[in-house]
Coordinates of C-alpha atoms and ligand atoms in Angstrom, one line a residue:
M5 CA 0.0 0.0 0.0
A6 CA 1.3 3.4 -0.9
T7 CA 2.0 6.2 1.6
P8 CA -1.2 7.8 3.0
I9 CA -1.8 11.4 2.0
R10 CA -3.1 14.3 4.0
H11 CA -6.0 16.4 3.0
P12 CA -7.6 19.2 5.0
Y13 CA -11.2 18.1 4.3
L14 CA -10.8 14.4 5.1
P15 CA -11.7 13.1 8.6
A16 CA -8.6 10.8 8.4
Q17 CA -5.8 10.0 6.0
P18 CA -7.4 7.8 3.3
P19 CA -5.3 4.9 2.0
V20 CA -4.0 5.5 -1.4
L21 CA -5.0 2.8 -3.9
I22 CA -3.3 4.3 -7.0
N23 CA -1.0 7.2 -6.6
R24 CA -0.6 10.2 -8.9
D25 CA 2.6 9.0 -10.5
A26 CA 1.1 5.6 -11.4
I27 CA -2.0 7.4 -12.8
A28 CA 0.2 9.8 -14.9
R29 CA 2.2 6.9 -16.3
R30 CA -0.9 4.9 -17.3
V31 CA -2.6 7.9 -18.8
A32 CA 0.4 8.6 -20.9
E33 CA 0.4 4.9 -22.1
I34 CA -3.3 5.1 -23.0
G35 CA -2.7 8.4 -24.9
A36 CA 0.1 6.7 -26.9
E37 CA -2.2 3.7 -27.6
I38 CA -4.9 6.0 -28.9
D39 CA -2.3 7.8 -31.1
R40 CA -1.3 4.5 -32.6
D41 CA -4.9 3.2 -33.1
L42 CA -6.1 6.4 -34.7
A43 CA -2.9 7.5 -36.5
G44 CA -3.6 10.0 -39.3
E45 CA -7.2 10.6 -38.0
S46 CA -8.9 12.8 -35.5
V47 CA -10.7 12.0 -32.3
L48 CA -13.6 13.4 -30.3
L49 CA -13.3 12.7 -26.6
V50 CA -16.8 12.6 -25.0
G51 CA -16.5 12.9 -21.2
V52 CA -19.2 11.7 -18.9
L53 CA -19.8 14.4 -16.2
K54 CA -18.7 14.8 -13.7
G55 CA -16.3 12.1 -12.6
A56 CA -14.5 11.9 -15.9
A57 CA -13.5 15.5 -16.1
I58 CA -10.0 15.2 -14.6
F59 CA -9.2 12.0 -16.5
L60 CA -10.3 13.6 -19.7
S61 CA -8.2 16.7 -19.2
D62 CA -5.1 14.6 -18.6
L63 CA -5.9 12.1 -21.4
A64 CA -6.4 14.9 -23.9
R65 CA -3.0 16.2 -23.2
A66 CA -1.5 12.8 -23.6
I67 CA -2.9 12.5 -27.2
N68 CA -1.0 14.0 -30.1
I69 CA -3.5 13.4 -33.0
Q70 CA -6.1 16.1 -33.6
C71 CA -8.4 16.0 -30.7
T72 CA -11.6 17.8 -29.6
F73 CA -13.9 17.2 -26.7
D74 CA -17.5 17.3 -25.7
F75 CA -19.4 16.3 -22.5
V76 CA -22.6 14.4 -21.7
A77 CA -24.3 14.0 -18.3
V78 CA -26.6 11.3 -17.2
S79 CA -29.1 11.2 -14.3
S80 CA -27.8 10.1 -11.0
Y81 CA -30.8 8.8 -9.1
G82 CA -28.4 6.7 -7.1
K83 CA -27.1 3.2 -7.8
G84 CA -30.3 1.6 -6.6
T85 CA -32.3 3.2 -9.5
R86 CA -29.4 2.9 -11.9
S87 CA -29.2 -0.8 -11.3
S88 CA -32.7 -1.1 -12.6
G89 CA -31.3 0.1 -15.9
A90 CA -33.0 3.5 -15.6
V91 CA -30.3 5.9 -17.0
K92 CA -31.5 9.2 -18.3
L93 CA -29.6 11.7 -20.4
I94 CA -29.6 15.1 -18.8
K95 CA -27.0 16.9 -20.9
D96 CA -26.6 16.0 -24.6
L97 CA -23.7 16.5 -26.9
D98 CA -23.2 20.0 -28.3
H99 CA -22.3 19.0 -31.8
P100 CA -23.2 16.2 -34.3
I101 CA -20.9 13.2 -34.2
E102 CA -21.8 11.5 -37.5
G103 CA -18.6 10.2 -39.2
R104 CA -16.4 11.0 -36.2
N105 CA -14.1 8.8 -34.2
I106 CA -15.5 8.9 -30.7
I107 CA -13.9 7.8 -27.4
L108 CA -16.3 7.8 -24.5
V109 CA -14.2 8.8 -21.4
E110 CA -15.3 7.5 -18.0
D111 CA -13.6 7.6 -14.6
I112 CA -15.1 4.2 -13.6
L113 CA -16.8 1.3 -15.3
D114 CA -18.9 -0.4 -12.7
T115 CA -22.1 -2.2 -13.5
G116 CA -21.7 -1.0 -17.1
L117 CA -25.3 0.4 -17.2
T118 CA -24.2 4.0 -17.9
L119 CA -21.8 3.2 -20.7
S120 CA -24.2 0.7 -22.3
F121 CA -26.9 3.3 -22.4
L122 CA -24.5 5.9 -23.8
K123 CA -23.0 3.6 -26.4
R124 CA -26.5 2.7 -27.7
M125 CA -27.4 6.4 -27.8
L126 CA -24.2 7.5 -29.6
M127 CA -24.4 4.6 -32.1
Q128 CA -27.7 6.0 -33.3
H129 CA -25.8 9.0 -34.5
R130 CA -23.6 6.9 -36.8
P131 CA -20.1 7.8 -35.7
R132 CA -17.2 6.4 -37.7
S133 CA -15.9 4.5 -34.7
L134 CA -16.9 4.3 -31.0
R135 CA -14.5 3.3 -28.3
V136 CA -14.5 3.5 -24.5
A137 CA -11.7 4.7 -22.2
A138 CA -12.3 3.9 -18.5
L139 CA -9.6 4.9 -16.0
L140 CA -10.9 2.3 -13.5
D141 CA -12.7 -1.0 -14.1
K142 CA -14.5 -3.1 -11.5
P143 CA -15.2 -6.2 -13.5
E144 CA -16.8 -8.1 -10.6
R145 CA -19.6 -5.5 -10.4
R146 CA -20.7 -5.8 -14.1
I147 CA -24.3 -6.3 -15.0
E148 CA -24.1 -5.3 -18.7
P149 CA -21.4 -7.4 -20.6
L150 CA -19.3 -4.4 -21.6
Q151 CA -15.6 -4.1 -22.1
A152 CA -13.6 -0.9 -22.5
E153 CA -11.1 -0.7 -25.3
Y154 CA -8.8 1.3 -23.0
V155 CA -8.6 0.5 -19.2
G156 CA -6.3 2.3 -16.8
F157 CA -6.6 -0.1 -13.9
S158 CA -8.8 -3.0 -12.9
I159 CA -9.6 -2.8 -9.2
P160 CA -11.5 -4.8 -6.6
N161 CA -14.9 -3.5 -5.4
H162 CA -13.6 -0.6 -3.2
F163 CA -15.5 2.7 -3.0
V164 CA -12.9 5.1 -4.3
I165 CA -12.5 8.9 -4.2
G166 CA -10.1 11.4 -5.8
Y167 CA -8.9 12.1 -9.4
G168 CA -12.5 13.1 -10.3
M169 CA -14.3 10.6 -8.1
D170 CA -16.5 11.8 -5.2
Y171 CA -18.2 10.9 -2.0
A172 CA -21.3 13.2 -1.8
E173 CA -19.6 15.5 -4.4
R174 CA -16.5 16.0 -2.3
F175 CA -12.9 14.8 -2.7
R176 CA -12.9 14.9 -6.5
N177 CA -9.8 17.2 -6.3
L178 CA -7.6 14.7 -4.5
P179 CA -4.6 14.0 -6.8
D180 CA -4.4 10.3 -5.8
I181 CA -7.2 7.6 -6.0
C182 CA -8.0 6.7 -2.4
I183 CA -10.2 4.2 -0.7
F184 CA -13.1 5.6 1.3
P185 CA -14.0 5.4 4.0
P186 CA -10.4 5.0 5.2
D187 CA -11.3 2.0 7.5
A188 CA -12.8 0.1 4.6
A189 CA -9.2 -0.7 3.4
D190 CA -7.9 -4.2 3.8
Ligands
LIG214 C1 -20.1 7.0 -11.8 C2 -19.1 7.0 -13.0 C3 -19.9 6.5 -14.1 C4 -20.9 5.5 -13.4 C5 -20.4 4.2 -13.6 O1 -20.9 8.2 -11.9 O2 -18.7 8.3 -13.3 O3 -20.6 7.5 -14.8 O4 -21.0 5.9 -12.0 O5 -21.3 3.3 -13.0 P1 -22.1 2.1 -13.7 O6 -21.1 1.4 -14.6 O7 -22.6 1.3 -12.6 O8 -23.2 2.7 -14.6 P2 -21.7 8.9 -10.7 O9 -23.1 8.4 -10.7 O10 -20.9 8.6 -9.4 O11 -21.6 10.4 -11.1 P3 -20.4 11.4 -11.2 O12 -19.6 11.0 -12.4 O13 -21.0 12.8 -11.3 O14 -19.5 11.3 -9.9

């Protein structure tokens, strides 16, 4: 386990699951992979608000091919409702995507319900290609059989905060990915 970090808003020092250096190395690798896969083409990164905002901003800077971005948001009625498959779009894309190479960018792929919904929705707009980049993947939680083309890290079923991920909207700004609550760590 990496060294715990201090943060003024945390009740205790949360255990670091993936530290900022490991994140930066992996994001650079994914950026290079995207450059290879889409060499000579352009890409539209579509971030899923809000958790993906920080991953998208780092990933965009790790990509050298022509790159633009857009954002969507889905309803967050809570995992209970989401598990029933009830995902609702609350912010649509700003621009048409027909004929574009799209990468849906997510902080975490959990049950897969959100990304399945978004993939189905985006495919209706006939993109040239559609891929998924998920910084974290919790395969044991999957309900929809969905695999991301680009995965940062596969993790066990911990509740994680930091690097965009929240607990009650807080802690998204932690630079490392941490386990929350701190005493939930093994
Ligand atoms: C998280 C994450 C994904 C979704 C993944 O969003 O950002 O969008 O859950 O879960 P799933 O695979 O089970 O559908 P959250 O609802 O926490 O909203 P946020 O991005 O605003 O934090």
